[in-house]
Tab-separated table of C-alpha atoms and ligand atoms in Angstrom:
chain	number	residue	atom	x	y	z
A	1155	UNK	CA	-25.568	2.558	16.635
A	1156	UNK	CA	-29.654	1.796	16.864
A	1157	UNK	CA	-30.318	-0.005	13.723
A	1158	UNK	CA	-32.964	2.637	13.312
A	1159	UNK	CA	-30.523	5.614	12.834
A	1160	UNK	CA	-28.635	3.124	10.448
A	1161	UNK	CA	-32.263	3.318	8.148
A	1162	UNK	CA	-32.567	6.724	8.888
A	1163	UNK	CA	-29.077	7.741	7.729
A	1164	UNK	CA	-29.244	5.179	4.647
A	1165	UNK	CA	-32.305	7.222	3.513
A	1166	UNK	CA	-30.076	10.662	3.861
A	1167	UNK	CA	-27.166	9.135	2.240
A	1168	UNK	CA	-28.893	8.280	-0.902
A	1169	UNK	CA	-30.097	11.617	-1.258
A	1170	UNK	CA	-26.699	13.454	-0.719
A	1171	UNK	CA	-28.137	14.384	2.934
A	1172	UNK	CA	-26.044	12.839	5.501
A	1173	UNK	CA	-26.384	15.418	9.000
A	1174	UNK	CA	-23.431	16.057	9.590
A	1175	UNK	CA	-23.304	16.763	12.881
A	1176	UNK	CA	-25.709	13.902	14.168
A	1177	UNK	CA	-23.709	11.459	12.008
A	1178	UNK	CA	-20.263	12.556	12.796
A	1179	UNK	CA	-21.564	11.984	16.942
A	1180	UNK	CA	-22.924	8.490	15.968
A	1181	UNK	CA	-20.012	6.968	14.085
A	1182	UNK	CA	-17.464	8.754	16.460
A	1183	UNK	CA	-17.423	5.672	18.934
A	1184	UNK	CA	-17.099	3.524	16.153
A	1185	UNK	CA	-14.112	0.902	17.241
A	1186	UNK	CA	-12.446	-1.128	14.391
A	1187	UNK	CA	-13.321	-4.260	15.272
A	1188	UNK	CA	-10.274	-6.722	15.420
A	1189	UNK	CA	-7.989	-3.974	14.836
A	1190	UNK	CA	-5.413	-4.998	16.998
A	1191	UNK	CA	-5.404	-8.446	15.996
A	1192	UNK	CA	-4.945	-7.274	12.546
A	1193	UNK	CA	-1.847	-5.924	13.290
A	1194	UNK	CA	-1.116	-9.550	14.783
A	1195	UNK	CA	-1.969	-8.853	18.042
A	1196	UNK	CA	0.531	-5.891	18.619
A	1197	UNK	CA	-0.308	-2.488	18.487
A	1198	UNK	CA	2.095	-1.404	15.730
A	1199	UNK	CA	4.749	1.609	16.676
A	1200	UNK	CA	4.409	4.766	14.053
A	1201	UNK	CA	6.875	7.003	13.148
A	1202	UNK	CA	5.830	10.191	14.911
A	1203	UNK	CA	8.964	11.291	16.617
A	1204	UNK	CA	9.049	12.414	20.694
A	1205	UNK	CA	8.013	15.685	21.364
A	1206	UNK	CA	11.068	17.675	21.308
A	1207	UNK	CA	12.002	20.160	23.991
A	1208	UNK	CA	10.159	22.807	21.821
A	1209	UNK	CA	7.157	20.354	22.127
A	1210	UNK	CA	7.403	20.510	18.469
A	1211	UNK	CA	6.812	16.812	16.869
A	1212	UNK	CA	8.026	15.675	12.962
A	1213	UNK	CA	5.842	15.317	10.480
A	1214	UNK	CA	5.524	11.435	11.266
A	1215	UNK	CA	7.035	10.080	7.930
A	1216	UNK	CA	9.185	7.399	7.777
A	1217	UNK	CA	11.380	8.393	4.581
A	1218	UNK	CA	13.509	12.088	4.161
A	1219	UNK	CA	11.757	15.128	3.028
A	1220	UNK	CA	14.604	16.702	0.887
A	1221	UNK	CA	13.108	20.207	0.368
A	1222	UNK	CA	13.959	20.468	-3.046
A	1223	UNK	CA	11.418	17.930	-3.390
A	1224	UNK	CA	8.991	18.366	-0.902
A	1225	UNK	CA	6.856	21.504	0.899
A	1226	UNK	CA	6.411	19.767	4.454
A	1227	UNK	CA	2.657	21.059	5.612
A	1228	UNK	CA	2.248	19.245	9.457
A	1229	UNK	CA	1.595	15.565	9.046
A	1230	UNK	CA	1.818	15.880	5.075
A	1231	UNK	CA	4.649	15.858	2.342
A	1232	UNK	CA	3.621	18.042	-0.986
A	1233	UNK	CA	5.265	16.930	-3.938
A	1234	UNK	CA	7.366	19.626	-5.956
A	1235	UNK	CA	6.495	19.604	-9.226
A	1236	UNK	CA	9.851	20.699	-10.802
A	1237	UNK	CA	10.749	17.188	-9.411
A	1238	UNK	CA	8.760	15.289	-12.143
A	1239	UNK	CA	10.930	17.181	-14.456
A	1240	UNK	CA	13.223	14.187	-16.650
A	1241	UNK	CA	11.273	12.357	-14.315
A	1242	UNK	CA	9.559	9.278	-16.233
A	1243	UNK	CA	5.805	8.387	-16.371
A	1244	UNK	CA	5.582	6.814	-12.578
A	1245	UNK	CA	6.928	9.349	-9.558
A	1246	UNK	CA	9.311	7.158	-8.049
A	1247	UNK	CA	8.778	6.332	-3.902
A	1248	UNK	CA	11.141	8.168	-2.485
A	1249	UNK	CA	9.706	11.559	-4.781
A	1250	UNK	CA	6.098	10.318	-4.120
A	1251	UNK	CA	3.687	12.672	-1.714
A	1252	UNK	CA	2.792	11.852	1.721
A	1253	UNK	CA	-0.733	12.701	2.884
A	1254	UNK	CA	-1.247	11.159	6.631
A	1255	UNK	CA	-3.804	12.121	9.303
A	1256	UNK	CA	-1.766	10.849	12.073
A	1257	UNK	CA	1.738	8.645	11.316
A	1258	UNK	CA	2.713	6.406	9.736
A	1259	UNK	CA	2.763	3.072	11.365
A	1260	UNK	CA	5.945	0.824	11.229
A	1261	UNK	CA	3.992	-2.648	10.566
A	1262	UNK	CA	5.883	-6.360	10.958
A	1263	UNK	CA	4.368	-8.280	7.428
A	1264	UNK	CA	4.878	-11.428	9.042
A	1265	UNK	CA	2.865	-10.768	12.292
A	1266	UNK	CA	-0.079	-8.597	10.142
A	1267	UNK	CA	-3.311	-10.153	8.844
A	1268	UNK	CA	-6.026	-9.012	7.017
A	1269	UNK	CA	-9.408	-9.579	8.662
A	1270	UNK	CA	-12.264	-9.650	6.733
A	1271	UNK	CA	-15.691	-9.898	8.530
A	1272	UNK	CA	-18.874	-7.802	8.394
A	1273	UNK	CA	-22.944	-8.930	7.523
A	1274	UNK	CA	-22.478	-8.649	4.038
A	1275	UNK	CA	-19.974	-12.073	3.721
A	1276	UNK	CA	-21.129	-15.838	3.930
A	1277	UNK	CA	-17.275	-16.807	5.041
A	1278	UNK	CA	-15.651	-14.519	6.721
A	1279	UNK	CA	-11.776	-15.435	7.330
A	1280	UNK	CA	-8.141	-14.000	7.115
A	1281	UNK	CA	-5.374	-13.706	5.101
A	1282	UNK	CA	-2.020	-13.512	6.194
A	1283	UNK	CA	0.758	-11.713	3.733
A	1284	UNK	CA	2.401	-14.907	2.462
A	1285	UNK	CA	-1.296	-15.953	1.102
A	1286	UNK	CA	-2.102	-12.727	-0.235
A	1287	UNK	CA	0.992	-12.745	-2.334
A	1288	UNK	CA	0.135	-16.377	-3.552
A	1289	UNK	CA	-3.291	-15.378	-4.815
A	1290	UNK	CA	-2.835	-14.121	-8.483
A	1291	UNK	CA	-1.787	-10.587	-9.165
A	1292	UNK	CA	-3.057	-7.684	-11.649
A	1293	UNK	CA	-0.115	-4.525	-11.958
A	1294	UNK	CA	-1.803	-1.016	-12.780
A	1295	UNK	CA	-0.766	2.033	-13.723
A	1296	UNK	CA	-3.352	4.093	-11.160
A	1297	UNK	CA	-2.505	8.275	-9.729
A	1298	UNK	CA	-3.211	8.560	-6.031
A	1299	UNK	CA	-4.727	12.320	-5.795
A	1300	UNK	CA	-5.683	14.183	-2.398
A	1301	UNK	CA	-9.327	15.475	-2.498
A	1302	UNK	CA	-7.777	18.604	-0.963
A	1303	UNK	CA	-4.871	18.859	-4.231
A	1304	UNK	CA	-4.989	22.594	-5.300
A	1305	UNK	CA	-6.814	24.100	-2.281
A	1306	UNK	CA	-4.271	26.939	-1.729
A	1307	UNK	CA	-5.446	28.455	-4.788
A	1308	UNK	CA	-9.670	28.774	-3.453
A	1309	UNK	CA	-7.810	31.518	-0.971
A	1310	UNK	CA	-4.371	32.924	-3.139
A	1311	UNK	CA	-6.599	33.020	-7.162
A	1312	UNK	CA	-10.595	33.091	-5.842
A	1313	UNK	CA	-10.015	35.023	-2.158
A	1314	UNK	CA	-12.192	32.535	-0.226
A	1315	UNK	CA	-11.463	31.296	2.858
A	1316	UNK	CA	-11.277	27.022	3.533
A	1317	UNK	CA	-9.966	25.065	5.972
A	1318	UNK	CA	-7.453	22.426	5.580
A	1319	UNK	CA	-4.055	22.221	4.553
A	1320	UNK	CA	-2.549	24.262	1.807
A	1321	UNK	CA	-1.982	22.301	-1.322
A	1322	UNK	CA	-0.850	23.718	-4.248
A	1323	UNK	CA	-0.620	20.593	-6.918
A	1324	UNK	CA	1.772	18.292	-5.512
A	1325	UNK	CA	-0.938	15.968	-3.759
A	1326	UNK	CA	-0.947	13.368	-6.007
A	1327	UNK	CA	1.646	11.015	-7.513
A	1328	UNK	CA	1.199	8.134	-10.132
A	1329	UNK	CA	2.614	4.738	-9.724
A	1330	UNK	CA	2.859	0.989	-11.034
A	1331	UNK	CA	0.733	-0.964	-7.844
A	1332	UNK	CA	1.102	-4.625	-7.644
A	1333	UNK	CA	-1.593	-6.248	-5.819
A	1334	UNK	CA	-5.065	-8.700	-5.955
A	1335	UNK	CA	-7.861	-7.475	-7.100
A	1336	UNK	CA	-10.354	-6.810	-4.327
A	1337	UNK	CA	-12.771	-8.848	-5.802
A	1338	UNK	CA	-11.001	-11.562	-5.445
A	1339	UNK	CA	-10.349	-11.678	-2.190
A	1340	UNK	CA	-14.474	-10.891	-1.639
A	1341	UNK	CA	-15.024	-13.569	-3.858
A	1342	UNK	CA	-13.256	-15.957	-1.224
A	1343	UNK	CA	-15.064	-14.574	1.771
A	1344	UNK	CA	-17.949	-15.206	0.288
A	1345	UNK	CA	-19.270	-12.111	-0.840
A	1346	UNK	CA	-23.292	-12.476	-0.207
A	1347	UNK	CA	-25.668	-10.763	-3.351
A	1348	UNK	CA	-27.476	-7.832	-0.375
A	1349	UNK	CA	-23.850	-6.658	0.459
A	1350	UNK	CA	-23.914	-2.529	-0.271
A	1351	UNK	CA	-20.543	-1.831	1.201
A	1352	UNK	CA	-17.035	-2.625	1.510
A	1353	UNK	CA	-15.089	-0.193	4.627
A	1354	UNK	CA	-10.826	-0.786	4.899
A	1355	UNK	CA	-9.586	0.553	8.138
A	1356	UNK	CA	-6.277	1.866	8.667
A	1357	UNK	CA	-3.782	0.650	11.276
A	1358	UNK	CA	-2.521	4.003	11.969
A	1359	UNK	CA	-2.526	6.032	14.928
A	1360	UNK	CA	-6.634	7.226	15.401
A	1361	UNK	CA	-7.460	10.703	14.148
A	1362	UNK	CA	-8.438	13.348	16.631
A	1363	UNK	CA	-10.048	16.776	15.574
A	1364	UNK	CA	-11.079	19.157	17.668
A	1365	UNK	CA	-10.594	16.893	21.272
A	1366	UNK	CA	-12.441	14.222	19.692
A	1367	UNK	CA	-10.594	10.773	18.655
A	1368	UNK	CA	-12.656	10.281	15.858
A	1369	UNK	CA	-10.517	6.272	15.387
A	1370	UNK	CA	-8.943	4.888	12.751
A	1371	UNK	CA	-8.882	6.433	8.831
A	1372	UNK	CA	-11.661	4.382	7.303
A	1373	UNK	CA	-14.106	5.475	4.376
A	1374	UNK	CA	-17.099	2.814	3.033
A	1375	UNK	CA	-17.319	2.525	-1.119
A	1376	UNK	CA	-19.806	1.026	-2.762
A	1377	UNK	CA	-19.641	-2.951	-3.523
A	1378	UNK	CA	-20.077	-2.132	-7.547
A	1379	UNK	CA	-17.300	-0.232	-7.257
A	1380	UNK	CA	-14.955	-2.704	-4.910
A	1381	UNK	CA	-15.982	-5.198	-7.574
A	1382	UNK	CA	-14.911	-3.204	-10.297
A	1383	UNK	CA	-11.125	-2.440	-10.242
A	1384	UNK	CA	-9.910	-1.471	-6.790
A	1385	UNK	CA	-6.758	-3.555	-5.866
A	1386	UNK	CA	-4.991	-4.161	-2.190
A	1387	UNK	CA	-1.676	-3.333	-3.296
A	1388	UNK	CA	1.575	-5.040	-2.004
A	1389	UNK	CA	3.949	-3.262	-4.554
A	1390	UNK	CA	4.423	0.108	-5.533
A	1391	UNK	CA	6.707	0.970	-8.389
A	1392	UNK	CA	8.597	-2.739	-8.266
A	1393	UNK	CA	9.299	-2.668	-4.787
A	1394	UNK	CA	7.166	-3.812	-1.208
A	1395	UNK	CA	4.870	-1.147	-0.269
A	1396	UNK	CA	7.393	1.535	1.479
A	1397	UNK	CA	6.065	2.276	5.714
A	1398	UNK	CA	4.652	5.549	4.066
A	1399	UNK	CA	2.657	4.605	1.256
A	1400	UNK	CA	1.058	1.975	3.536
A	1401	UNK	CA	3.024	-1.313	4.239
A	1402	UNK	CA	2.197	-3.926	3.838
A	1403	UNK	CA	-1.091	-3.683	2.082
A	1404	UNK	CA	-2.971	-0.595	0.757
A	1405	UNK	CA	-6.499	-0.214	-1.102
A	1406	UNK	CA	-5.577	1.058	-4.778
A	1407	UNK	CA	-8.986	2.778	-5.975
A	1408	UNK	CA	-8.514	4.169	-9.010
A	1409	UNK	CA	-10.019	7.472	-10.344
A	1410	UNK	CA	-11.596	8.303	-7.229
A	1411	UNK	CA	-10.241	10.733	-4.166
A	1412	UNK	CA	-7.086	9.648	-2.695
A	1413	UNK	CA	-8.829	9.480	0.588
A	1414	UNK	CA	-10.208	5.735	-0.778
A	1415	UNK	CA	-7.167	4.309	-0.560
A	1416	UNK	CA	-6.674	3.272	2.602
A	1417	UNK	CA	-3.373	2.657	3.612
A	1418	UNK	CA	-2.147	-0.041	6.241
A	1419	UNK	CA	-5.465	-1.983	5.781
A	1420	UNK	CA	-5.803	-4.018	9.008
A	1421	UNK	CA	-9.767	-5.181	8.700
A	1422	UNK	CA	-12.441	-4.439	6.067
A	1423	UNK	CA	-16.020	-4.874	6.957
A	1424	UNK	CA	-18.447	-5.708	4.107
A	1425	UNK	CA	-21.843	-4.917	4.943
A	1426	UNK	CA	-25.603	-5.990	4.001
A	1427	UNK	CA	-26.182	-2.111	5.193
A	1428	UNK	CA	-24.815	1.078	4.138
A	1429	UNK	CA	-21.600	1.793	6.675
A	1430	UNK	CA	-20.451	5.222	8.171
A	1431	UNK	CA	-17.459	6.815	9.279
A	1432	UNK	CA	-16.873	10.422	10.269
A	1433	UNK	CA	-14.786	10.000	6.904
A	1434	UNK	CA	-17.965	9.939	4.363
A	1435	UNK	CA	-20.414	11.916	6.697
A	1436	UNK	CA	-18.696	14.923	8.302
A	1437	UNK	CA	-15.221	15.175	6.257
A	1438	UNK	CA	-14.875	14.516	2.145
A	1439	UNK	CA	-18.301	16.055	1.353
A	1440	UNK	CA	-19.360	19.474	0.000
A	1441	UNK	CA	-20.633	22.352	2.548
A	1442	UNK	CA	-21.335	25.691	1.838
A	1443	UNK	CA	-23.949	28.095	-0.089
A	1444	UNK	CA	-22.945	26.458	-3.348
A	1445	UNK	CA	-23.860	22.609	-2.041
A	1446	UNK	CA	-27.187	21.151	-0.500
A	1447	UNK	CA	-27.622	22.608	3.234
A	1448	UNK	CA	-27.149	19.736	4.821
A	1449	UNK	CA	-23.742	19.055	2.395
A	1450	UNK	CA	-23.412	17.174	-0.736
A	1451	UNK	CA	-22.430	13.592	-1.609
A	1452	UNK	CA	-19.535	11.808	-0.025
A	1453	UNK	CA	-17.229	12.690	-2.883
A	1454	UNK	CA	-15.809	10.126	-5.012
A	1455	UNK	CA	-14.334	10.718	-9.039
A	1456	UNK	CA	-11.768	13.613	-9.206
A	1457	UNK	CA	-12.077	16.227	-11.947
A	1458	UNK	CA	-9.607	17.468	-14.433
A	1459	UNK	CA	-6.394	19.227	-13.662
A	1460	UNK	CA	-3.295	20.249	-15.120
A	1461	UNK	CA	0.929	21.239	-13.520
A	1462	UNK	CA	3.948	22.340	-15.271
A	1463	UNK	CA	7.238	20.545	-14.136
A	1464	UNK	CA	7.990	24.179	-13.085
A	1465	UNK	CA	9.190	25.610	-9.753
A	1466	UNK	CA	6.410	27.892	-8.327
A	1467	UNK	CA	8.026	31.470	-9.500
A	1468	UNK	CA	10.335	30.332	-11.453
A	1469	UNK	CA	12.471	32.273	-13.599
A	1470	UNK	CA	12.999	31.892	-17.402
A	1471	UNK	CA	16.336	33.425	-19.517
A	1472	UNK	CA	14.749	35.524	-22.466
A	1473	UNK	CA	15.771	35.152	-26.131
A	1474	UNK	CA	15.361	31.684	-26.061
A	1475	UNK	CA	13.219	28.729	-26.894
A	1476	UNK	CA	12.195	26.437	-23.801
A	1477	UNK	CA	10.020	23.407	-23.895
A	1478	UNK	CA	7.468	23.879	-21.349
A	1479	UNK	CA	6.032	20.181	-19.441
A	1480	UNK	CA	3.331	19.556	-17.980
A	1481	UNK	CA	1.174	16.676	-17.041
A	1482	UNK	CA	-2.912	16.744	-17.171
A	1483	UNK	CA	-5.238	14.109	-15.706
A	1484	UNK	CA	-8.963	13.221	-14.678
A	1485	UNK	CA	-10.633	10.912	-12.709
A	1486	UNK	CA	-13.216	10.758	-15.622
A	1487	UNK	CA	-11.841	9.406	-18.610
A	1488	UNK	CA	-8.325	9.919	-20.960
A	1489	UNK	CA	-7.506	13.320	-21.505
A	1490	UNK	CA	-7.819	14.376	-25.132
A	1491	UNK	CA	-6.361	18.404	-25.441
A	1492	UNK	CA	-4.298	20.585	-23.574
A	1493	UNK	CA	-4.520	24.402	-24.301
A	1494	UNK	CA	-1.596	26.314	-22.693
A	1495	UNK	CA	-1.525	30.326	-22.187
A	1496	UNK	CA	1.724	32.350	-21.195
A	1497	UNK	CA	0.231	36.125	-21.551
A	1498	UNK	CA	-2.441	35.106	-18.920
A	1499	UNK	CA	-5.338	33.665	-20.746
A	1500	UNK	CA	-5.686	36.351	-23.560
A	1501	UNK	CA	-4.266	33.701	-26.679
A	1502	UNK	CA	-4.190	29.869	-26.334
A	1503	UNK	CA	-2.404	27.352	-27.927
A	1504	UNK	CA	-2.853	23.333	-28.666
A	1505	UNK	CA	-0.016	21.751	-26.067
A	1506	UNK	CA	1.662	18.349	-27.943
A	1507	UNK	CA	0.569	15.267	-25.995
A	1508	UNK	CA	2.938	12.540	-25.829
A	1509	UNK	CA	3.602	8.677	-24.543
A	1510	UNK	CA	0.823	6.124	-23.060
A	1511	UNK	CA	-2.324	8.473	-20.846
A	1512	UNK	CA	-3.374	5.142	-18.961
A	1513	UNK	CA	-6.937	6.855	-18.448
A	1514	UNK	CA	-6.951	6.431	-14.263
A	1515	UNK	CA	-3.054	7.751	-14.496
A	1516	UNK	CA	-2.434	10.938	-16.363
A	1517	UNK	CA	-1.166	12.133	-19.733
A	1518	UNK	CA	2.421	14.359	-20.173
A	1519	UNK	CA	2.626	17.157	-22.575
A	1520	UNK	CA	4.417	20.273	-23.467
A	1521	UNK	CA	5.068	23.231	-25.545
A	1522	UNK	CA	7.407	25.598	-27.070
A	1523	UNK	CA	7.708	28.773	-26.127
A	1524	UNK	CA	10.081	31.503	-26.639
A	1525	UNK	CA	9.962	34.790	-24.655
A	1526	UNK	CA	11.647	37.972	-25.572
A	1527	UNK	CA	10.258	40.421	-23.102
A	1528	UNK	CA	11.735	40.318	-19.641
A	1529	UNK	CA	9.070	40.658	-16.829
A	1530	UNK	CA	6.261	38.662	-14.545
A	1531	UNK	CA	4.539	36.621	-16.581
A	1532	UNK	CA	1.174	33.565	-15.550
A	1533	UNK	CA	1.263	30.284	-16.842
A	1534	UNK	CA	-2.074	28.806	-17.460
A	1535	UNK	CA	-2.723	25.207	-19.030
A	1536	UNK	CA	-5.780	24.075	-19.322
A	1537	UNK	CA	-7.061	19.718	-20.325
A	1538	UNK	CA	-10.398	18.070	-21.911
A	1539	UNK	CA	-11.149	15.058	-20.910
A	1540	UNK	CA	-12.744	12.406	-23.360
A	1541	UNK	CA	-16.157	12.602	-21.493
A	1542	UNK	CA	-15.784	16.524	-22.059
A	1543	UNK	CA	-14.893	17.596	-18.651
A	1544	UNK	CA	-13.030	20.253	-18.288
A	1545	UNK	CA	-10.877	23.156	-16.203
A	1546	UNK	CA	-13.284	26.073	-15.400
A	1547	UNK	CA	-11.645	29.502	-14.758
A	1548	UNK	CA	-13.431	29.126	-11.690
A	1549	UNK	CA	-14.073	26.482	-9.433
A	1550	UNK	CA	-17.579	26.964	-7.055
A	1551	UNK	CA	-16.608	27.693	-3.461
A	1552	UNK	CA	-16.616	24.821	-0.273
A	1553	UNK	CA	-15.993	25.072	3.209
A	1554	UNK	CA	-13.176	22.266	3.165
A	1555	UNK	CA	-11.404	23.319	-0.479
A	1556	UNK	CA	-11.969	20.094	-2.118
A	1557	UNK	CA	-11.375	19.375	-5.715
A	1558	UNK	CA	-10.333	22.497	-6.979
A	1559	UNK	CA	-10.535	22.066	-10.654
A	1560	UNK	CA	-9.775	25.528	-11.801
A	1561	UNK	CA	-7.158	26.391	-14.651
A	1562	UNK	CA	-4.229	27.263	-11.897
A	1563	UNK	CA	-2.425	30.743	-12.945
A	1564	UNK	CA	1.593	29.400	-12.284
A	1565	UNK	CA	3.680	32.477	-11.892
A	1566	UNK	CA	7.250	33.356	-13.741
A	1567	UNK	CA	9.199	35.729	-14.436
A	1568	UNK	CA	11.523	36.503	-17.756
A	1569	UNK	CA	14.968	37.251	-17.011
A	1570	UNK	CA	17.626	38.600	-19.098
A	1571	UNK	CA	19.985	35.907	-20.036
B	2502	MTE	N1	-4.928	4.556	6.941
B	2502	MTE	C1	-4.861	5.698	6.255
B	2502	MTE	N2	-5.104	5.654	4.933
B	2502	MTE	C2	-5.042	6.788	4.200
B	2502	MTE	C3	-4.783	8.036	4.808
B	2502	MTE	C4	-4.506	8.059	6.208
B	2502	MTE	O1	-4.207	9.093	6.813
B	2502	MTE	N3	-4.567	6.867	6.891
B	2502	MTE	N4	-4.811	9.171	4.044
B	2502	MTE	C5	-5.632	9.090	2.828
B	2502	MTE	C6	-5.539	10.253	1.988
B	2502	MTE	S1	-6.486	11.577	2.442
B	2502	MTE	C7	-4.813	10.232	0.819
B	2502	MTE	S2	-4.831	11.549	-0.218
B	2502	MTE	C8	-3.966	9.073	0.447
B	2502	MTE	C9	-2.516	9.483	0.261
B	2502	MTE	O2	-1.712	8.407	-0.111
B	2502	MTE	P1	-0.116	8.528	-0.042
B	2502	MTE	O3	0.266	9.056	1.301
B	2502	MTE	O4	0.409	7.177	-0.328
B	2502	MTE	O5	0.291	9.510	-1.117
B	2502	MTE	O6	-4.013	8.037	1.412
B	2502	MTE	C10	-5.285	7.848	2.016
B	2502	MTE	N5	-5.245	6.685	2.860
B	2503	MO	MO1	-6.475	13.101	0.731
């Protein structure tokens, strides 16, 4: 890329104007430099299975997709949220959702390096695992939360049409990471004072949309923020990273969309300019009559939303008292009320919050409540966040149905007992 377009698209970028078009073209022939020898000079295999004689292909995960716990949705694995139920405060791996553009990548630890190069370092040099696990470790309680969590509901509550896939709430999981702090391992390349950004690439399988291979999942963020609290995670609840969730290493960056987290890091490139990828100039950014024309801001901080450990439709014995869970959470700060409804949104009541809310993790509830009439009824539930953030009945309309905030209207019915 001319270092003039570079200048030209730093300008946009600041002011939430990226083209989208012109930049998607540009960055499109972007290679990952050093990619293979990341992956110790093999090309790593992935988990996408041969096309079967159908010519259908799995989802490319690695672990099984019981279906009481997970909707399937192509590549991706949608947690089901009656699964959190008696569940503790972390979703364990195996219950954990899946959201891959391509495969997953089966990755050999002791062959893999991390490469880390790029204008914006005064030593740039590798690690291999074994020295990444020696350099000292920080354990966080951080949720991992799809920009695209709750889309479903732009089409099935607000009758708008977006593309992408289908989420109800089950795109995002929280979980105990293990790793070293990013800026430490900066710190040791030799992090220069005129370095902007920080881009992980992804050893997986490149992403191709509409004929176009568009290369490997990779999405810059700001230095500040690298600096600040993002981790490369070797451990997820106790154990090594599992294939899915990005073995060996994974960025960890907490509060923001899960698309940040790059999984199966291979290289990261730390720049004295502001770096592009079709992920932060065509994809993860607002379009449509409610944003800027030429789109909005690469997104980054999630908004606040709220589940009940309830099966979608479930059903409900009447005559009798059940405790109603939930869990509520926000990129922005520690949630501070939940307000539940069960006739709909006419009468609202204060949920009880209970145990630890880890502010970049999320906060469990729940609530008593007793039906006697038998009959459809919505669930609505509804958190505050510290910074006063909230759910909005509705959320403004965007082309890609990202970060649907909206209270979420859960149906049940009330059966006879
Ligand atoms: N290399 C790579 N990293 C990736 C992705 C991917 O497809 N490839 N998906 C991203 C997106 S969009 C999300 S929401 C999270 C999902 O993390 P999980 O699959 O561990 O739940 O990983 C992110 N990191
Ligand atoms: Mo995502």
């Amino acid at each position: 890329m001319p270092h003039e377009d570079l200048t030209h698209e730093a300008v946009h970028r600041r002011t939430g104007a990226v083209p989208r078009q012109a930049s998607a073209r540009d960055t499109t022939r972007t290679q990952a430099p050093g990619a293979e020898e990341a992956a110790g000079g093999r090309p790593p295999t992935t988990a996408g299975q041969p096309p079967a004689a159908g010519g259908r292909t799995g989802p490319g995960i690695v672990k099984p997709l019981p279906p009481e716990l997970f909707v399937v949705h192509d590549t991706n694995a949608e947690m089901r949220w009656e699964a959190m139920r008696d569940v503790g405060f972390h979703v364990p791996n195996e219950r954990f959702f899946v959201r891959n553009h391509t495969s997953t990548p089966i990755i050999d630890a002791t062959a893999w390096r991390l490469r880390l190069h790029g204008t914006g370092l005064r030593n740039p040099r590798s690690f291999d695992y074994g020295e990444l696990l020696a350099l000292p470790a920080v354990t966080r309680d951080v949720a991992i939360e799809c920009a695209g969590n709750g889309r479903s509901f732009f089409t099935t509550q607000q009758h708008q049409e977006v593309s992408g896939t289908p989420w109800r709430l089950g795109g995002i999981g929280v979980a105990r990471w293990r790793g070293v702090p990013l800026a430490t391992v900066l710190d040791l390349a030799g992090l220069t004072p005129d370095a902007v950004d920080v881009m992980a690439r992804g050893l997986d399988p490149g992403y191709v949309s509409g004929g176009v291979d568009l290369g490997p999942v990779r999405r810059p963020i700001p230095v500040a923020k690298a600096l600040q609290d993002v981790i490369l995670a070797y451990e997820m609840n106790g154990r090594p990273l599992p294939p899915d969730h990005g073995h060996p290493v994974r960025l960890v960056v907490p509060s923001w969309i899960g698309l940040a987290s790059i999984k199966w890091v291979g290289d990261i490139e730390v720049s004295a300019s502001p770096l592009f990828s079709p992920w932060n100039t065509e994809l993860y950014r607002m379009f449509g009559a409610a944003h800027p024309p030429q789109g909005g801001a690469p997104l980054t901080v999630r908004g606040v939303r709220s589940a009940f450990e309830l099966p979608w439709n479930a059903t409900l014995a009447a005559g009798r008292a059940h405790v109603l869970h939930g869990r509520s959470w926000s990129g922005h700060g520690r949630i501070t009320a939940v307000e539940v409804s069960v006739d709909g949104g006419v009468t609202w009541r204060r949920a009880q919050l209970r145990g630890p809310h880890v502010v970049p993790a999320w906060a469990r509830w729940h609530v008593t409540w007793s039906p006697q009439e038998t009959g459809p009824r919505t669930l609505l539930a509804r958190a505050v966040d510290e910074t006063g953030a909230t759910q909005p009945q509705r959320t403004p309309h965007n082309e890609f149905g990202y970060l649907f905030d909206a209270v979420v209207h859960h149906p049940v019915t009330v059966v006879n007992p």
